[in-house]
CSV table of C-alpha atoms in Angstrom, one decimal:
chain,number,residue,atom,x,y,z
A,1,UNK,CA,-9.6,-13.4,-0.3
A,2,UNK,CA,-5.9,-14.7,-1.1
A,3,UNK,CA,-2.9,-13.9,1.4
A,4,UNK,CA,0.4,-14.2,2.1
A,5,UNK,CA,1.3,-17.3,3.8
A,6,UNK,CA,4.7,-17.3,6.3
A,7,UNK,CA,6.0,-20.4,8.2
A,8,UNK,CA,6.7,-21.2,10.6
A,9,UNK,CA,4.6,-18.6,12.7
A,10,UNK,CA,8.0,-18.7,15.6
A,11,UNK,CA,11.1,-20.0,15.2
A,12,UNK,CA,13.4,-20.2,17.8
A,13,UNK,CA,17.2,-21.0,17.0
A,14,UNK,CA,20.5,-20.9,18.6
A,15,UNK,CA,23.2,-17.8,17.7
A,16,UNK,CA,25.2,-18.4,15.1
A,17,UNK,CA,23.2,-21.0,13.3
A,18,UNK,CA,21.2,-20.5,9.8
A,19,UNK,CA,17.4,-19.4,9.6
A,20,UNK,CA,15.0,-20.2,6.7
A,21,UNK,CA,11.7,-18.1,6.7
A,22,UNK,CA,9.3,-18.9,4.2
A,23,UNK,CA,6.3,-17.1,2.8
A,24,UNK,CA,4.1,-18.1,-0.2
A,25,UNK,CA,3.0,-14.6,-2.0
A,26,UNK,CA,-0.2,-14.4,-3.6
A,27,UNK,CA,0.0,-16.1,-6.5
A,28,UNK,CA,-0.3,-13.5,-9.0
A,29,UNK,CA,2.1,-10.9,-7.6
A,30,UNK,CA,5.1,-10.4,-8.8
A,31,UNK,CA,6.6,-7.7,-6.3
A,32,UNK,CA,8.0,-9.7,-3.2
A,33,UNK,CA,9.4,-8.2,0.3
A,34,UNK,CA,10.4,-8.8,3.4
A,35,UNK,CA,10.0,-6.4,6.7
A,36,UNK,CA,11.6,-6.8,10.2
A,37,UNK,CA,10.0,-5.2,13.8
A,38,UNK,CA,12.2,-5.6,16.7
A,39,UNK,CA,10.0,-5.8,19.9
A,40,UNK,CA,8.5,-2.4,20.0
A,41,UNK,CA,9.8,-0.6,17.5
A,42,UNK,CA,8.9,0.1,13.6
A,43,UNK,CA,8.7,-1.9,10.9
A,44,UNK,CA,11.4,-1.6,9.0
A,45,UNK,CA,12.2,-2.7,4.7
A,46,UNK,CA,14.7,-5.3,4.5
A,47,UNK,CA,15.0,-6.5,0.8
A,48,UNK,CA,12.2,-5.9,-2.4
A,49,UNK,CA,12.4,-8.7,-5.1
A,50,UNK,CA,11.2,-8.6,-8.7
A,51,UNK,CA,11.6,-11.0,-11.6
A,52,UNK,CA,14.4,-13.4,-9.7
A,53,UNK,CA,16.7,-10.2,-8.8
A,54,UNK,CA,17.0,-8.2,-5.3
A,55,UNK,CA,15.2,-4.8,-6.9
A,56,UNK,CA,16.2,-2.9,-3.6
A,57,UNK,CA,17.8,-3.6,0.2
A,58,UNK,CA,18.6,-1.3,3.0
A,59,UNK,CA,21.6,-0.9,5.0
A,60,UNK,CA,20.1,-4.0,7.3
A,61,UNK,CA,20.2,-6.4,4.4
A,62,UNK,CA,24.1,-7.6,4.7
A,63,UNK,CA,26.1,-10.2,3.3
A,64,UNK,CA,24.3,-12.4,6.6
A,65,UNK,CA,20.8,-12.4,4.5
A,66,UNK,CA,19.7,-13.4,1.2
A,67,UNK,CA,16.2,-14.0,-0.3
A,68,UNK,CA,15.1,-16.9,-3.1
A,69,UNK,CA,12.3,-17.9,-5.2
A,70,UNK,CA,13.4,-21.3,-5.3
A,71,UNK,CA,10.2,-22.4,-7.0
A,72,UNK,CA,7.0,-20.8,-8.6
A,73,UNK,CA,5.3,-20.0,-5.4
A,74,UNK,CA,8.1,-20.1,-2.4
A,75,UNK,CA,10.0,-16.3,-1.4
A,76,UNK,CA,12.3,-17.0,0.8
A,77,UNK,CA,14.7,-15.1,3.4
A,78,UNK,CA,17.8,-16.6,4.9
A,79,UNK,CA,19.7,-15.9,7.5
A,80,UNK,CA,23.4,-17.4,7.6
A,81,UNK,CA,24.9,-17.1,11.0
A,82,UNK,CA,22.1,-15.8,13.7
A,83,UNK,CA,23.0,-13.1,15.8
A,84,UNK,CA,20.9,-12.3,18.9
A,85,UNK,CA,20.1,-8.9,17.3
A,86,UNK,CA,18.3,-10.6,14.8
A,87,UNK,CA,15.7,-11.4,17.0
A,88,UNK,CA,12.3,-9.9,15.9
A,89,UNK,CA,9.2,-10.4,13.6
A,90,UNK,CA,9.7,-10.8,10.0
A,91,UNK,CA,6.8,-10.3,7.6
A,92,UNK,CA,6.6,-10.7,4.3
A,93,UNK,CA,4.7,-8.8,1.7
A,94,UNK,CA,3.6,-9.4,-1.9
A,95,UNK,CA,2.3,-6.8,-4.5
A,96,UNK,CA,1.0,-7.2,-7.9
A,97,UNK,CA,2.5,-3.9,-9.2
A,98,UNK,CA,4.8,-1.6,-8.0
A,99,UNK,CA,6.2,2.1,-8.3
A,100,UNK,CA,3.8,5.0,-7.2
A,101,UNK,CA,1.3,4.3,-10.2
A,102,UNK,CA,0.3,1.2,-8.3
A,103,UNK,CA,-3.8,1.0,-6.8
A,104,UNK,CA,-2.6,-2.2,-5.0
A,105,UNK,CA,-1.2,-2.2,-1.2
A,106,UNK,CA,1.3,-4.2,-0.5
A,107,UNK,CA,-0.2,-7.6,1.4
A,108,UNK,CA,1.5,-8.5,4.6
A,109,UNK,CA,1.7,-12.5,6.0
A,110,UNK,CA,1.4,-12.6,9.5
A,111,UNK,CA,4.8,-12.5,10.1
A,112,UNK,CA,7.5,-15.2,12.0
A,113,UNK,CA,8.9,-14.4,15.2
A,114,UNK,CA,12.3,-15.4,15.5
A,115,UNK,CA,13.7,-16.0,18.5
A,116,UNK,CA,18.0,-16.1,19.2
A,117,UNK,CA,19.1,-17.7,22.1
B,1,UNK,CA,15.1,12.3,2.7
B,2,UNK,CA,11.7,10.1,3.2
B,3,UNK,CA,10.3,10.2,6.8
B,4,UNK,CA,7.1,9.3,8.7
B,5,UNK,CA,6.9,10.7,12.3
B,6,UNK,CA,4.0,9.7,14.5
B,7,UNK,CA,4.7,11.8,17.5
B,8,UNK,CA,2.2,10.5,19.9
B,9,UNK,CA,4.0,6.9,21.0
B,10,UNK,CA,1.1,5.9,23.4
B,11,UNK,CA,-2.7,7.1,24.1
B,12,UNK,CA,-5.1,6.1,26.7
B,13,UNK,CA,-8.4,7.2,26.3
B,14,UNK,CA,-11.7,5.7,27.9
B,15,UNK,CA,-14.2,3.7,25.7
B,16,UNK,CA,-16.4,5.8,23.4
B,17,UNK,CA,-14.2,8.5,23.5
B,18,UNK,CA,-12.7,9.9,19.9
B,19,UNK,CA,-9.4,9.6,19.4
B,20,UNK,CA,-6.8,11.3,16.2
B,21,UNK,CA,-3.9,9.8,15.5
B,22,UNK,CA,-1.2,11.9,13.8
B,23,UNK,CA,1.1,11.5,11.4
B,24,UNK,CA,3.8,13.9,9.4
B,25,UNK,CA,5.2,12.9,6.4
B,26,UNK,CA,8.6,13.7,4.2
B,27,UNK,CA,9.1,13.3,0.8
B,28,UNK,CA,10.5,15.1,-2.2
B,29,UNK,CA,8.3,13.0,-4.6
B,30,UNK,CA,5.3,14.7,-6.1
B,31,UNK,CA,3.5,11.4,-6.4
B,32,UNK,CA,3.6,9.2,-3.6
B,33,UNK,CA,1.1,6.9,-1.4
B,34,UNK,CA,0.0,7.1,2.3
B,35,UNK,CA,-1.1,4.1,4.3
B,36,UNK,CA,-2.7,3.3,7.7
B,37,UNK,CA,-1.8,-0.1,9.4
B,38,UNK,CA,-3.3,-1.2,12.3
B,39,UNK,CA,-1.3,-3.9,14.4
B,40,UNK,CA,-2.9,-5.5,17.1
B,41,UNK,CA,-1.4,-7.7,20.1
B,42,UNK,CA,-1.8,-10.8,17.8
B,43,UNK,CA,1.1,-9.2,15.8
B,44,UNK,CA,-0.3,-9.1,12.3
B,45,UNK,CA,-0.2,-5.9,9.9
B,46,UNK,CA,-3.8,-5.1,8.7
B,47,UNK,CA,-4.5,-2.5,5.8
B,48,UNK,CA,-6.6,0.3,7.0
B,49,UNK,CA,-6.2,2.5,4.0
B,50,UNK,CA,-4.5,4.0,0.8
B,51,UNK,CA,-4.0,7.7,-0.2
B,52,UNK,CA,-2.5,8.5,-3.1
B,53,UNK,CA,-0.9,12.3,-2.8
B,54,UNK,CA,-3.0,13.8,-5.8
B,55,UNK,CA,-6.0,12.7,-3.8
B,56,UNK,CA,-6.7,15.2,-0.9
B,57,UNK,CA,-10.7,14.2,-0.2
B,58,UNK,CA,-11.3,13.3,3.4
B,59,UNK,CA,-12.2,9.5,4.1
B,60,UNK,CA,-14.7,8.4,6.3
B,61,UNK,CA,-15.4,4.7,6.9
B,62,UNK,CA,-17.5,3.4,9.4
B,63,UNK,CA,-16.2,5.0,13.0
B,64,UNK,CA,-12.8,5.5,11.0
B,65,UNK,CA,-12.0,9.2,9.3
B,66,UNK,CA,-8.8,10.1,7.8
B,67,UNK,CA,-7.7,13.7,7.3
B,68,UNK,CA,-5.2,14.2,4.0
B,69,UNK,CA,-3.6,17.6,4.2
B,70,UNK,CA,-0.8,18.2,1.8
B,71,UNK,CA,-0.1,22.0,2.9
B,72,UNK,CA,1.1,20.7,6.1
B,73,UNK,CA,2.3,16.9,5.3
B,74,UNK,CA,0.1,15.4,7.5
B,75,UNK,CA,-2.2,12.3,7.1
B,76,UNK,CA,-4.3,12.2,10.5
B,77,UNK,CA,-6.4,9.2,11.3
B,78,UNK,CA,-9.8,9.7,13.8
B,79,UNK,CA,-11.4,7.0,15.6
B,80,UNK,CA,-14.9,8.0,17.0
B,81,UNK,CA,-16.1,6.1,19.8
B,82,UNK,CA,-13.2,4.4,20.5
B,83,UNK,CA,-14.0,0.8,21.6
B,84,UNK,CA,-12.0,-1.7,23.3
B,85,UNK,CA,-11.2,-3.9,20.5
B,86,UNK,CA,-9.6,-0.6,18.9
B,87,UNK,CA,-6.7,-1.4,21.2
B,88,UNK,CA,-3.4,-1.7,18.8
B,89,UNK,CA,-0.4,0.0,17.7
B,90,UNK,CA,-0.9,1.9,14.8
B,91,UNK,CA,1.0,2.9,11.8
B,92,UNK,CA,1.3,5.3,9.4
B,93,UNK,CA,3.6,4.3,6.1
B,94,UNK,CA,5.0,6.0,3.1
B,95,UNK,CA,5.0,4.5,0.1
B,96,UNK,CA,8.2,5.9,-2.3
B,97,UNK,CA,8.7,5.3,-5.9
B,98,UNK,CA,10.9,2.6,-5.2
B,99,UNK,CA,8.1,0.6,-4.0
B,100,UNK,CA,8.9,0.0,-0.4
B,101,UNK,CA,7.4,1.3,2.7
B,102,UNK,CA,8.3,3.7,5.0
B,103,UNK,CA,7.1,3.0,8.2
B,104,UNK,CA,6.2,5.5,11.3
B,105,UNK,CA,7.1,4.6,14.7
B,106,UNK,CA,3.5,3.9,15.5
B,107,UNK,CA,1.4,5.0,18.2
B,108,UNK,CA,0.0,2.4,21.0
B,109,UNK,CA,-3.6,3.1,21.5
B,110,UNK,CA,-5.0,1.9,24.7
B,111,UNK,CA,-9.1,2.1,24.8
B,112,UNK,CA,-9.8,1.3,28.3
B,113,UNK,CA,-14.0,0.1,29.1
């Protein structure tokens, strides 16, 4: 069955520099995302991406973040300048469809801890 | 406002015990999705299940059961016979019109032997 792909699986970086996560989507879907869980807490929506535009992003998602499709099969999130409350486990998700007429869940990578020191 | 409350944060129950999970939802959409996830120590998210809100039929899978009640906003999930490998935090999601989910705070389910 195909999945979503993150890397690297934990990434450990010092405050204030930049973060690449990456994540390969399922290669038919079109709906891209990205979650974050701080240590024992829910899993919260970050960002949603469709057809090379940010469709939605919450009140986490500042001017620190941004997200690319820098190719056909990369989605990636960036972080500009770490903060130590950015520690936590990001997962990404990819759907085929979206909106509530969709039959397909949203598929979740395995996530990347990041780690701020 | 769109809201998933799982009251219970952590349960301990013994091995082959059953166990219900609850979960209350909030949403002024008429047409909406309900998910189970099930995240275990590893970290991952794996899909348990999909509702859809015009779809109120109770789901049984295997030792897994799921209770749909729309009157009350509620999407309760039952493990029978707990086992040990049950152990996780599970959590209940909300699927809006937007597309994104709307997690629970999840509930930590300890199945001691």
């Amino acid at each position: 069955e195909p999945e979503v792909t993150q890397t690297p699986s934990h990434q450990v970086t010092q405050m204030g520099q930049e973060v690449i996560l990456r994540c390969v989507p399922i290669s038919n879907h079109l709906y891209f995302y990205w979650y974050r869980q701080i240590l024992g807490q829910k899993v919260e929506f970050l960002v949603s991406f469709y057809n090379n535009e940010i469709s939605e992003k919450s009140e986490i998602f500042d001017d620190q973040f941004s997200v690319e499709r820098p190719d056909g099969s990369n989605f990636t999130l960036k972080i500009r300048s770490t903060k130590l409350e950015d520690s936590a486990m990001y997962f990404c998700a990819s759907s085929e469809r979206t909106g509530t007429f969709s039959n397909q869940p949203q598929h979740f990578g395995d996530g990347t801890r990041l780690s701020i020191l | 406002a769109q809201k998933v409350t799982q009251a219970q944060t952590e349960i301990s129950v013994v091995e082959k015990e059953d166990v219900t999970l609850d979960c209350v939802y909030e949403t002024r959409d008429t047409t909406y999705y309900l998910f189970w996830y099930k995240q275990p120590p590893s970290g991952e998210l794996v899909f348990l299940i999909r509702r859809n809100s015009f779809d109120e039929q109770n789901e049984i899978s295997g030792r897994y059961s799921w209770n749909f009640q729309k009157s009350t906003s509620s999407f309760n999930f039952t493990i029978t016979a707990s086992q040990v490998v049950d152990s996780a935090v599970y959590f209940c999601a909300l699927y809006n019109q937007g597309g994104k989910l709307i997690f629970g705070q999840g509930t930590e389910l300890s199945v001691k032997p």
